[in-house]
Short mmCIF file of C-alpha atoms in Angstrom, two decimals:
data_model
loop_
_atom_site.label_atom_id
_atom_site.label_comp_id
_atom_site.label_asym_id
_atom_site.label_seq_id
_atom_site.Cartn_x
_atom_site.Cartn_y
_atom_site.Cartn_z
CA MET L 1 27.57 11.93 29.03
CA ILE L 2 27.99 8.72 27.09
CA ASP L 3 29.40 6.09 29.45
CA ILE L 4 32.64 4.74 27.73
CA ASN L 5 32.17 1.70 29.99
CA LYS L 6 28.78 0.75 28.53
CA THR L 7 28.00 -0.45 24.97
CA VAL L 8 26.38 2.09 22.73
CA ALA L 9 23.51 0.48 20.56
CA VAL L 10 22.69 1.88 16.99
CA THR L 11 19.60 0.83 15.07
CA GLY L 12 19.64 1.45 11.40
CA ALA L 13 23.38 0.93 11.59
CA ASP L 14 23.39 -0.79 8.11
CA GLY L 15 22.14 2.26 6.47
CA PHE L 16 23.84 5.34 5.05
CA ILE L 17 24.13 7.66 8.18
CA GLY L 18 23.96 4.54 10.48
CA SER L 19 27.14 3.03 9.27
CA HIS L 20 28.93 6.35 9.37
CA LEU L 21 27.80 6.85 13.01
CA VAL L 22 28.94 3.41 13.84
CA GLU L 23 32.49 4.30 12.54
CA ALA L 24 32.50 7.64 14.36
CA LEU L 25 31.68 5.87 17.65
CA LEU L 26 34.19 3.23 17.22
CA SER L 27 37.00 5.89 16.40
CA ARG L 28 36.10 7.35 19.79
CA GLY L 29 36.62 4.22 21.55
CA PHE L 30 33.20 3.04 22.20
CA ARG L 31 31.83 -0.55 22.19
CA VAL L 32 28.99 -0.63 19.62
CA ARG L 33 26.17 -2.96 19.27
CA ALA L 34 24.94 -2.33 15.53
CA LEU L 35 21.50 -3.38 14.12
CA ALA L 36 21.34 -4.54 10.65
CA GLN L 37 18.00 -5.44 9.27
CA TYR L 38 17.39 -9.21 9.22
CA ASN L 39 17.66 -10.99 5.92
CA SER L 40 18.33 -14.60 4.88
CA PHE L 41 21.71 -13.66 3.11
CA ASN L 42 23.04 -12.31 6.47
CA ASN L 43 24.03 -9.29 4.64
CA TRP L 44 24.92 -6.33 6.91
CA GLY L 45 24.40 -3.54 4.29
CA TRP L 46 26.93 -0.77 4.56
CA LEU L 47 28.37 -2.43 7.68
CA GLU L 48 30.03 -4.86 5.31
CA ASP L 49 32.23 -1.99 4.42
CA VAL L 50 32.75 -0.95 8.04
CA VAL L 51 33.81 -4.40 8.90
CA ARG L 52 36.37 -4.60 5.93
CA ASN L 53 38.10 -1.57 7.40
CA ARG L 54 38.31 -2.93 11.04
CA PRO L 55 40.69 -5.33 12.49
CA GLU L 56 39.77 -9.00 12.05
CA GLY L 57 37.86 -10.34 15.19
CA ASP L 58 37.21 -6.70 16.23
CA ALA L 59 35.58 -6.96 19.84
CA ALA L 60 34.32 -3.43 19.66
CA LEU L 61 32.00 -3.96 17.15
CA GLU L 62 28.86 -6.43 17.64
CA ILE L 63 26.56 -6.83 14.61
CA VAL L 64 23.01 -8.12 15.29
CA THR L 65 20.48 -8.77 12.68
CA GLY L 66 16.82 -8.10 13.55
CA ASP L 67 13.76 -5.82 13.10
CA VAL L 68 12.59 -2.80 14.94
CA ARG L 69 9.03 -3.74 14.21
CA ASP L 70 9.39 -6.61 16.73
CA ALA L 71 8.95 -5.43 20.29
CA ASN L 72 10.55 -8.43 21.90
CA PHE L 73 13.49 -8.23 19.66
CA CYS L 74 13.94 -4.56 20.75
CA ARG L 75 13.90 -5.40 24.33
CA GLU L 76 16.66 -7.99 23.69
CA PHE L 77 18.66 -5.66 21.65
CA VAL L 78 19.16 -2.82 24.09
CA LYS L 79 19.75 -4.99 27.13
CA GLY L 80 23.10 -3.79 28.80
CA CYS L 81 23.47 -0.76 26.75
CA GLY L 82 23.90 2.72 28.00
CA THR L 83 23.07 5.13 25.11
CA VAL L 84 20.86 4.14 22.20
CA PHE L 85 20.89 5.87 18.92
CA HIS L 86 17.65 5.04 16.99
CA LEU L 87 17.99 5.64 13.24
CA ALA L 88 16.12 2.63 11.74
CA ALA L 89 13.41 3.83 9.31
CA LEU L 90 12.01 3.88 5.99
CA ILE L 91 13.02 7.08 4.32
CA ALA L 92 12.28 7.25 0.58
CA ILE L 93 9.52 9.79 0.15
CA PRO L 94 8.29 8.49 -3.37
CA PHE L 95 7.96 4.91 -1.96
CA SER L 96 5.88 6.25 0.90
CA TYR L 97 3.22 7.34 -1.65
CA VAL L 98 2.63 3.72 -2.70
CA ALA L 99 3.52 1.78 0.69
CA PRO L 100 2.45 3.90 3.45
CA ASP L 101 1.44 1.05 5.69
CA SER L 102 5.22 0.05 5.72
CA TYR L 103 6.15 3.53 6.96
CA VAL L 104 3.82 3.49 9.86
CA ASP L 105 4.91 -0.11 10.82
CA THR L 106 8.54 0.88 10.71
CA ASN L 107 8.74 4.52 11.70
CA VAL L 108 5.95 4.87 14.24
CA LYS L 109 5.55 1.15 15.58
CA GLY L 110 9.35 0.72 15.49
CA THR L 111 9.93 3.90 17.55
CA LEU L 112 7.22 2.91 19.90
CA ASN L 113 9.03 -0.48 20.28
CA MET L 114 12.37 1.23 20.88
CA CYS L 115 11.04 3.65 23.52
CA GLN L 116 9.39 0.72 25.41
CA ALA L 117 12.46 -1.18 25.20
CA ALA L 118 14.64 1.60 26.39
CA ARG L 119 12.28 2.36 29.29
CA ASP L 120 12.34 -1.27 30.35
CA ALA L 121 16.08 -1.53 30.25
CA GLY L 122 16.74 1.79 32.18
CA ILE L 123 19.11 3.16 29.37
CA ASP L 124 20.94 6.35 29.98
CA ARG L 125 19.71 8.26 26.86
CA LEU L 126 17.85 7.48 23.74
CA VAL L 127 18.46 9.70 20.66
CA VAL L 128 15.57 9.45 18.25
CA THR L 129 16.29 10.44 14.71
CA SER L 130 13.75 12.93 13.08
CA THR L 131 14.09 14.74 9.71
CA SER L 132 13.57 18.33 8.48
CA GLU L 133 10.73 16.81 6.40
CA VAL L 134 8.44 17.24 9.41
CA TYR L 135 8.57 21.11 8.75
CA GLY L 136 7.30 20.83 5.14
CA THR L 137 7.94 24.03 3.08
CA ALA L 138 9.38 26.63 5.23
CA GLN L 139 6.82 29.36 6.32
CA TYR L 140 9.79 31.43 7.41
CA VAL L 141 13.48 30.86 7.63
CA PRO L 142 15.64 30.02 9.27
CA ILE L 143 13.40 27.14 10.61
CA PRO L 144 13.60 26.82 14.37
CA GLU L 145 12.37 23.86 16.31
CA THR L 146 9.07 25.65 17.09
CA HIS L 147 8.15 25.86 13.41
CA PRO L 148 4.77 24.21 12.55
CA ARG L 149 4.78 20.59 11.39
CA GLN L 150 3.38 20.04 7.98
CA PRO L 151 2.94 16.37 6.79
CA GLN L 152 3.40 16.72 3.09
CA SER L 153 4.00 13.09 2.52
CA PRO L 154 3.27 9.78 4.23
CA TYR L 155 6.89 9.57 5.10
CA SER L 156 6.94 13.13 6.87
CA ALA L 157 3.65 12.33 8.73
CA THR L 158 5.07 9.01 10.14
CA LYS L 159 8.26 11.02 11.44
CA ILE L 160 6.06 13.53 12.99
CA GLY L 161 4.14 10.69 14.64
CA ALA L 162 7.37 8.88 15.78
CA ASP L 163 8.58 12.07 17.22
CA ALA L 164 5.44 12.61 19.24
CA ILE L 165 5.45 8.99 20.63
CA ALA L 166 9.15 9.62 21.65
CA LEU L 167 8.28 12.81 23.45
CA SER L 168 5.16 11.28 25.11
CA PHE L 169 7.56 8.81 26.64
CA TYR L 170 9.66 11.67 28.08
CA ASN L 171 6.55 13.32 29.49
CA ALA L 172 4.60 10.27 30.79
CA PHE L 173 7.48 8.16 32.01
CA GLU L 174 10.58 10.41 32.07
CA LEU L 175 12.31 8.48 29.48
CA PRO L 176 15.67 10.41 28.79
CA VAL L 177 14.99 10.88 25.07
CA VAL L 178 16.16 13.73 22.76
CA ILE L 179 15.06 14.14 19.34
CA ALA L 180 17.90 14.73 16.86
CA ARG L 181 16.60 16.59 13.63
CA PRO L 182 19.18 16.56 10.91
CA PHE L 183 18.60 18.54 7.77
CA ASN L 184 19.54 17.13 4.30
CA THR L 185 22.39 14.72 4.93
CA TYR L 186 24.61 13.67 2.07
CA GLY L 187 27.89 11.82 1.55
CA PRO L 188 29.48 8.42 0.76
CA ARG L 189 27.13 5.50 0.76
CA GLN L 190 23.98 7.53 0.39
CA SER L 191 21.08 5.51 -0.86
CA ALA L 192 20.48 5.77 -4.63
CA ARG L 193 16.95 7.40 -4.10
CA ALA L 194 18.52 10.80 -2.85
CA ILE L 195 19.31 13.45 -5.42
CA ILE L 196 22.92 13.88 -4.99
CA PRO L 197 24.03 10.31 -5.38
CA THR L 198 21.52 10.11 -8.22
CA ILE L 199 23.24 12.88 -10.10
CA ILE L 200 26.85 11.77 -9.30
CA SER L 201 26.21 8.18 -10.25
CA GLN L 202 24.86 9.20 -13.52
CA ILE L 203 27.88 11.49 -14.29
CA ALA L 204 30.27 8.88 -13.08
CA SER L 205 28.80 6.39 -15.31
CA GLY L 206 29.51 8.54 -18.25
CA MET L 207 26.03 9.92 -19.00
CA THR L 208 26.04 13.54 -20.37
CA THR L 209 22.17 14.03 -20.14
CA ILE L 210 21.39 13.80 -16.50
CA LYS L 211 17.79 12.98 -15.39
CA VAL L 212 16.29 14.99 -12.53
CA GLY L 213 13.16 16.21 -10.88
CA ASP L 214 12.32 19.65 -9.78
CA LEU L 215 15.45 21.88 -9.64
CA SER L 216 13.78 24.94 -7.89
CA PRO L 217 13.58 23.78 -4.21
CA THR L 218 16.17 24.65 -1.80
CA ARG L 219 17.84 22.38 0.78
CA ASP L 220 20.17 22.73 3.83
CA PHE L 221 22.76 20.20 3.22
CA ASN L 222 24.85 18.48 6.01
CA PHE L 223 27.93 16.36 5.19
CA VAL L 224 27.27 13.01 6.85
CA GLU L 225 30.29 13.43 9.11
CA ASP L 226 28.92 16.67 10.56
CA THR L 227 25.48 14.92 11.05
CA CYS L 228 27.19 12.17 12.94
CA ARG L 229 29.10 14.74 15.10
CA GLY L 230 25.66 16.32 15.84
CA PHE L 231 24.23 12.87 17.01
CA ILE L 232 27.10 12.30 19.48
CA ALA L 233 27.06 15.86 20.72
CA LEU L 234 23.42 15.59 21.50
CA ALA L 235 23.85 12.22 23.21
CA ASP L 236 26.62 13.74 25.37
CA ALA L 237 25.07 16.99 26.33
CA PRO L 238 23.52 17.72 29.66
CA ASP L 239 20.04 18.66 30.13
CA VAL L 240 18.65 18.18 26.59
CA GLU L 241 16.07 15.37 27.44
CA GLY L 242 12.68 15.97 26.05
CA ARG L 243 13.90 18.37 23.54
CA GLU L 244 13.76 18.46 19.84
CA ILE L 245 16.94 19.86 18.28
CA ASN L 246 17.97 20.68 14.72
CA ILE L 247 21.28 19.67 13.18
CA ALA L 248 21.68 22.31 10.40
CA THR L 249 24.09 24.54 8.66
CA GLY L 250 21.77 27.60 8.44
CA THR L 251 22.45 27.97 4.73
CA GLU L 252 20.44 26.88 1.73
CA ILE L 253 21.00 26.16 -1.77
CA SER L 254 18.75 25.37 -4.79
CA MET L 255 18.79 21.90 -6.49
CA ALA L 256 19.97 23.75 -9.74
CA ASP L 257 22.93 25.34 -8.06
CA THR L 258 23.89 22.00 -6.20
CA LEU L 259 23.85 20.14 -9.60
CA ALA L 260 25.91 22.87 -11.18
CA THR L 261 28.42 22.52 -8.34
CA ILE L 262 28.58 18.80 -8.67
CA ALA L 263 29.26 18.96 -12.34
CA ARG L 264 31.99 21.67 -11.66
CA VAL L 265 33.66 19.52 -8.93
CA MET L 266 33.56 16.44 -11.12
CA GLY L 267 34.94 18.42 -14.20
CA ARG L 268 32.13 17.30 -16.50
CA GLU L 269 29.93 19.25 -19.12
CA VAL L 270 26.38 17.94 -18.75
CA ASN L 271 22.90 18.73 -19.60
CA PHE L 272 20.02 18.30 -17.05
CA GLU L 273 16.69 16.87 -18.20
CA VAL L 274 13.45 16.87 -16.13
CA ASP L 275 11.93 13.40 -15.84
CA PRO L 276 8.27 13.61 -14.98
CA ALA L 277 8.52 10.38 -12.93
CA ARG L 278 10.92 12.15 -10.42
CA LEU L 279 8.49 14.91 -9.74
CA ARG L 280 6.57 14.86 -6.37
CA PRO L 281 2.96 15.82 -6.41
CA SER L 282 2.74 19.58 -6.31
CA LYS L 283 1.36 19.81 -2.62
CA SER L 284 3.85 17.25 -1.55
CA GLU L 285 7.07 18.96 -2.81
CA VAL L 286 8.83 20.72 0.06
CA ARG L 287 9.96 23.97 -1.59
CA ARG L 288 12.44 25.40 0.83
CA LEU L 289 14.35 24.15 3.89
CA CYS L 290 17.00 26.21 5.76
CA GLY L 291 17.41 25.23 9.54
CA ASP L 292 18.11 27.28 12.54
CA ASN L 293 21.07 25.74 14.38
CA THR L 294 20.98 28.21 17.43
CA VAL L 295 19.72 25.58 19.96
CA ILE L 296 22.49 23.03 19.17
CA THR L 297 25.22 25.52 18.79
CA THR L 298 24.17 27.02 22.24
CA LEU L 299 23.97 23.68 24.19
CA THR L 300 27.02 21.88 22.51
CA GLU L 301 30.24 22.75 20.92
CA TRP L 302 28.92 21.28 17.64
CA ARG L 303 29.53 23.42 14.44
CA PRO L 304 29.40 22.31 10.72
CA GLN L 305 32.93 21.75 9.58
CA VAL L 306 32.68 20.45 6.07
CA SER L 307 31.68 22.92 3.33
CA LEU L 308 29.20 21.89 0.51
CA GLU L 309 31.91 22.21 -2.13
CA GLU L 310 34.37 19.95 -0.08
CA GLY L 311 31.64 17.54 0.93
CA LEU L 312 30.49 17.07 -2.69
CA ALA L 313 34.11 16.68 -3.90
CA ARG L 314 34.63 13.91 -1.23
CA THR L 315 31.38 12.32 -2.07
CA ALA L 316 32.14 12.40 -5.79
CA ARG L 317 35.43 10.78 -5.23
CA TRP L 318 34.02 7.81 -3.35
CA PHE L 319 31.20 7.26 -6.07
CA THR L 320 33.80 7.38 -8.95
CA ASN L 321 35.67 4.30 -7.18
CA PRO L 322 34.43 1.56 -9.60
CA ASP L 323 33.87 -0.87 -6.68
CA ASN L 324 31.52 1.71 -5.12
CA LEU L 325 29.77 2.77 -8.29
CA ALA L 326 29.12 -0.81 -9.22
CA LYS L 327 26.66 -1.04 -6.19
CA TYR L 328 24.32 1.61 -7.95
CA LYS L 329 22.11 1.39 -10.85
CA ALA L 330 22.50 4.79 -12.53
CA ASN L 331 20.25 4.01 -15.36
CA ILE L 332 17.29 3.20 -12.99
CA TYR L 333 15.13 5.79 -11.16
CA ASN L 334 15.05 4.41 -7.59
CA VAL L 335 11.93 5.30 -5.69
#
């Protein structure tokens, strides 16, 4: 159980899922220590939006800037905390092709640092964020947690390594860690490098010819609020330490059908044009993802609550707000 009397820590809190998780925890009455990556502008990423929606001088939210690549910082960050959610990572697959060292440093070394820090601090539970990309193209569906790992990109390879580091700390040191493995999360604030915000931002900017990559792969999409509910359920569930657990809907949809749905909910007539720059190398493209959610639905009360159509409509409404759309560069391909 998450101890309401102890501070909950979130790394990667300035990012897409992390900022929503901070909001979800605050709404449940927890005190939250949120990590934003250090920068000279003291910019807190999407936490800036979270702060604007909170009472001035909110004592429940403590924002700390730092970097999970620094072991000493990680030890200081988790001191006095009960539950720790580790979301900090480099996630853009195309950028991992050109900067793989950065992914090893952040995803593998950063997870190692957080595991060591959590062990030293004696935290109650560490929830480490994985990704469905560790499975690669599905050999069979729905994909259970026992599905073989296939490192089809440097990004997925580093996440496989990070998961292994975390589980080794459970086996070697009895660190109370659980691996949360969300499938494809989408929603407001998602980074511009993902396909759904790429499409929505182009349509919202008035473009009628929408540039895309391969439209044939399928994905299992989670609305971000459902993903956050899954994280909290796994942090709260008994006897899940040392396990890897999918957060998935158990359904799949092709990119082509996803984009048609987006155009429909936005009420726009558009054409799609394949941009060669947006195509992954053929062996790196994950062709099919559809997750088995039997474990999480057996061990917890979590169920997906937001349908894809509703989630896409809510996402599109957020992006079409001019203040939000202005934060995206719809005419630039973001790797």
